[in-house]
Amino acid sequence: MKKILALLLATVMVLSLCACGSGTDNTASAAPAGKTDSAASAQSGAGKDTAILATSDEPYRFFAQSKQSCSGADNLVLSNVYDCLLRLEADGTLTPALAETYEVSDDGLEYTFHLRKGVKFHNGQEMTAEDVKFTYDYGFEGPIGTALFVNYKQCDIIDDYTVKMTLSSPYAAFPYGVASRLGGIACKAYFDEVGDDEYVKNPIGTGPYKFVEWVSGDHTTLTANEDYWGTKPSIQNIIIQIVADTNTQVLGLQNGDYDVVRNPSIDVCTRLDGNADVAWDSTLSTGRITLYLNDWTGACKDINFRKAVQAGIDKQMINDGVYAGRSEVLNVDMCSNYLSFVTEADGVKVVPYDQEAAKEYLSKSSYNGEEFALSVPSGSALESVAKIIQAQLMEIGINCTVKATDYPTYSGEWKDRTYEAYILNNLCSLVDADGMYTGHRLDREAWENRVFQRDGEISEILLKARAAQGDARKALYVEACNIVTEEAYDVPLVNDLATIAYRSNMSGVKAHCLGNMYFGDWSFN
């Protein structure tokens, strides 16, 4: 820790005030971080002005609209250096950010946003409608544009503080795209000056924190934006420290070397309960744990076999065994915090856990005792889920095995549709029922004929749901979910959890449904 703080102090003494400072392939620098306390005072918590976050996932792409794309780990920086027009809160709700208000046309095609006045980028330039238009036009053309700015068509500048965005067809979840990492407003003038590659290395936004430096494989440093338009950050400096080993992360948290640990397992969290120096938080994430069954090869080609699997899984046992009972059992392939989430009350058909029914389905099938493999990434929570399912399916007479592989092999089976049964944590960045579309889309050449027999029908319904509104939209999701249930194409299991652990001398640290961290909310007690 002394080494980290000494490095920060040395860095801030030499860095330029200019946010567009030069960088190399693995190091970038920008604004100064200000005065840092000694290591001794930092460990004691007295007058502490630096928080150290330990994570195994390294952020390294700091311009979401870039042609280089970005990932969830990058959001640790993106959600603090940039602001969006709307902010996604920890529970999945939306609140005003750079847009004070907005209106939606009756046909759902036009969104008019009214911007805050006097908001400054980190280089001192005022944020205006021109920057918003640039962010959306350039972002939509990038690798994740169509995924997060769904149905975006154009952005028209009404005046310096008003923009009108037009969609090609209605999309109820568009505001969640506005609040996504791709919606962080970038500075057009700065981009015109430095270009895409340099913006990735040395980002500037309007957010509560300024970028200081990134040292590949070691850490990223941010410092408070003293001219922030909103509530000023309480903690002056944030160090995102890369710590590959999760045990080292937790030990460092307990010892006071780290202040926050990102996404520890629920088992780790519950073991921390007796430590008064450490606290933790969890919430339902936007990821749903689902068992996908194929219907084009092997035992799963028989619908009675699929129905046996469907009825033979006790989902609550998975919740209790893997998530300490803190999650929720799912009956559809969507999370309860999604927009347009549907339930049994809406008409969803629910298949209860029933071993006898499962055995009856199995007896009607053509299954002859062959091996039935569940594909999961090794060492993950999904492997623990698979082992519980394995034991349950063996009880009804299925020769179930767990196929745990490295992540590239595992993900390749999904991409190429070569799995027999596949357990997936399917995360939806848009916090919307449209996330269900991922498993049934027909526009991937690699899938060839390896699609569910009724995917054409399901895909058509889901595409209609994208454009529908209100109750009509929910009715379409009920229809699609019931087809999936009738055919037993998948078995929704449980909602995933988002977790965070932190020193108990901190306030404002919350688990976020999408894993976002808003450092500006943090403080030392």
Coordinates of C-alpha atoms in Angstrom, one line a residue, residues 376-388 404:
V376 CA -20.2 -24.4 -17.4
P377 CA -17.0 -22.4 -16.8
S378 CA -14.7 -24.1 -14.3
G379 CA -14.3 -22.5 -10.9
S380 CA -17.4 -20.3 -11.2
A381 CA -20.7 -20.1 -9.3
L382 CA -22.3 -21.7 -12.3
E383 CA -20.2 -24.8 -11.7
S384 CA -21.8 -25.0 -8.2
V385 CA -25.2 -24.5 -9.7
A386 CA -24.5 -27.4 -12.1
K387 CA -23.4 -29.8 -9.3
I388 CA -26.7 -29.2 -7.5
A404 CA -16.4 -27.6 -16.6

